[in-house]
Amino acid sequence: MQPIQLFELASRQAQWLTVRQNVVAGNIANANTPHYKAKDVKPFESVLESTGIQMAATHKAHFTESLEASQVAEVGMLDGVQIQQSGNSVAIEQEMMKTGEIKRDYELSAGLVKAFHRMMLMTVRK
């Protein structure tokens, strides 16, 4: 029997979400700083690829997308966002959208862990 790795996976995602929230908060805090370049973190999928946790593919068509692994780096031109006169590349609207994505991802992850934990408790009680 293989060990259940859902909790380890959820823990790694929570750490990644914390880092991303800190980067986004830094972008928002520096929105008026001259020549500040917005930053973002690499996608969580690339974090998964670099760890020992492997997702099981039950069908040959599963997990066929190749994901671009970017580093925590400055973001230059974003979709339709121009660098401001001060040289700042922070777009508050996009940073707020990222904050919403982080919140949604955290709530989804926490809900899955809670449901899985309840399921495990039901099997132990019987």
Tab-separated table of C-alpha atoms in Angstrom:
chain	number	residue	atom	x	y	z
A	1	MET	CA	0.000	0.000	0.000
A	2	GLN	CA	1.348	3.425	-0.950
A	3	PRO	CA	1.401	6.225	1.643
A	4	ILE	CA	-1.207	8.943	1.336
A	5	GLN	CA	0.568	12.028	0.032
A	6	LEU	CA	-2.384	14.394	-0.149
A	7	PHE	CA	-1.435	16.122	3.097
A	8	GLU	CA	2.167	16.647	1.957
A	9	LEU	CA	0.932	17.998	-1.366
A	10	ALA	CA	-1.497	20.358	0.372
A	11	SER	CA	1.292	21.536	2.671
A	12	ARG	CA	3.549	22.324	-0.289
A	13	GLN	CA	0.750	24.209	-2.014
A	14	ALA	CA	0.069	26.214	1.155
A	15	GLN	CA	3.768	27.155	1.311
A	16	TRP	CA	3.701	28.150	-2.365
A	17	LEU	CA	0.545	30.218	-1.852
A	18	THR	CA	2.211	31.984	1.091
A	19	VAL	CA	5.231	32.885	-1.049
A	20	ARG	CA	3.007	34.084	-3.886
A	21	GLN	CA	0.889	36.183	-1.514
A	22	ASN	CA	4.059	37.799	-0.131
A	23	VAL	CA	5.300	38.611	-3.645
A	24	VAL	CA	1.929	40.081	-4.666
A	25	ALA	CA	1.771	42.092	-1.425
A	26	GLY	CA	5.251	43.426	-2.162
A	27	ASN	CA	4.127	44.443	-5.649
A	28	ILE	CA	1.114	46.290	-4.233
A	29	ALA	CA	3.219	47.938	-1.526
A	30	ASN	CA	5.643	49.215	-4.169
A	31	ALA	CA	3.005	50.361	-6.648
A	32	ASN	CA	4.189	53.972	-6.357
A	33	THR	CA	7.918	53.245	-6.140
A	34	PRO	CA	9.767	54.644	-9.161
A	35	HIS	CA	11.415	52.026	-11.410
A	36	TYR	CA	9.996	49.099	-9.378
A	37	LYS	CA	9.443	46.019	-11.524
A	38	ALA	CA	6.512	43.751	-10.645
A	39	LYS	CA	7.411	40.178	-9.653
A	40	ASP	CA	5.638	36.843	-9.689
A	41	VAL	CA	6.505	33.270	-8.728
A	42	LYS	CA	6.767	30.196	-10.874
A	43	PRO	CA	3.557	28.177	-11.295
A	44	PHE	CA	2.767	25.521	-8.680
A	45	GLU	CA	2.819	22.871	-11.400
A	46	SER	CA	6.527	23.469	-11.906
A	47	VAL	CA	7.055	23.112	-8.158
A	48	LEU	CA	5.334	19.730	-8.374
A	49	GLU	CA	7.587	18.685	-11.232
A	50	SER	CA	10.681	19.446	-9.148
A	51	THR	CA	9.534	17.381	-6.137
A	52	GLY	CA	9.389	13.655	-5.609
A	53	ILE	CA	5.590	13.642	-5.621
A	54	GLN	CA	4.314	12.202	-8.866
A	55	MET	CA	0.708	12.269	-9.956
A	56	ALA	CA	-0.620	8.960	-11.217
A	57	ALA	CA	-1.805	8.894	-14.818
A	58	THR	CA	-4.592	6.380	-15.259
A	59	HIS	CA	-5.036	7.087	-18.946
A	60	LYS	CA	-2.423	7.785	-21.620
A	61	ALA	CA	-4.024	11.182	-22.421
A	62	HIS	CA	-3.690	12.466	-18.844
A	63	PHE	CA	-1.117	15.135	-17.985
A	64	THR	CA	0.043	15.755	-21.524
A	65	GLU	CA	0.394	19.529	-21.236
A	66	SER	CA	3.902	20.854	-20.912
A	67	LEU	CA	4.053	23.667	-18.391
A	68	GLU	CA	6.470	26.556	-18.593
A	69	ALA	CA	8.628	26.722	-15.483
A	70	SER	CA	9.395	30.346	-14.722
A	71	GLN	CA	11.414	31.581	-11.759
A	72	VAL	CA	10.472	34.283	-9.294
A	73	ALA	CA	11.350	37.171	-11.536
A	74	GLU	CA	10.474	40.638	-12.621
A	75	VAL	CA	7.494	40.928	-14.913
A	76	GLY	CA	7.909	43.451	-17.708
A	77	MET	CA	5.013	44.066	-20.061
A	78	LEU	CA	1.861	42.323	-18.944
A	79	ASP	CA	-1.259	41.814	-21.020
A	80	GLY	CA	-2.093	45.356	-22.058
A	81	VAL	CA	-0.317	46.926	-19.091
A	82	GLN	CA	2.292	49.505	-19.944
A	83	ILE	CA	5.179	50.618	-17.833
A	84	GLN	CA	4.265	53.915	-16.160
A	85	GLN	CA	6.197	57.169	-16.555
A	86	SER	CA	7.993	56.477	-13.281
A	87	GLY	CA	9.278	53.193	-14.745
A	88	ASN	CA	6.970	51.161	-12.500
A	89	SER	CA	5.384	48.032	-13.999
A	90	VAL	CA	2.883	47.217	-11.219
A	91	ALA	CA	-0.745	46.995	-12.359
A	92	ILE	CA	-2.927	47.174	-9.245
A	93	GLU	CA	-5.875	45.566	-11.044
A	94	GLN	CA	-3.832	42.503	-11.980
A	95	GLU	CA	-2.282	42.257	-8.535
A	96	MET	CA	-5.753	42.309	-6.976
A	97	MET	CA	-6.848	39.568	-9.392
A	98	LYS	CA	-3.822	37.508	-8.308
A	99	THR	CA	-4.846	38.034	-4.672
A	100	GLY	CA	-8.300	36.662	-5.512
A	101	GLU	CA	-6.744	33.650	-7.255
A	102	ILE	CA	-4.561	32.961	-4.212
A	103	LYS	CA	-7.580	33.148	-1.887
A	104	ARG	CA	-9.618	30.851	-4.130
A	105	ASP	CA	-6.780	28.312	-4.409
A	106	TYR	CA	-6.240	28.326	-0.652
A	107	GLU	CA	-9.940	27.801	0.074
A	108	LEU	CA	-10.110	24.950	-2.451
A	109	SER	CA	-7.048	23.261	-0.998
A	110	ALA	CA	-8.268	23.663	2.582
A	111	GLY	CA	-11.698	22.293	1.642
A	112	LEU	CA	-10.175	19.242	-0.033
A	113	VAL	CA	-7.948	18.508	2.959
A	114	LYS	CA	-10.890	18.897	5.331
A	115	ALA	CA	-13.070	16.541	3.268
A	116	PHE	CA	-10.268	13.987	2.953
A	117	HIS	CA	-9.603	14.179	6.685
A	118	ARG	CA	-13.297	13.541	7.428
A	119	MET	CA	-13.237	10.584	5.041
A	120	MET	CA	-10.190	9.124	6.795
A	121	LEU	CA	-11.827	9.568	10.201
A	122	MET	CA	-14.943	7.733	9.016
A	123	THR	CA	-12.857	4.724	7.950
A	124	VAL	CA	-10.972	4.644	11.260
A	125	ARG	CA	-14.133	4.815	13.378
A	126	LYS	CA	-15.664	1.719	11.782
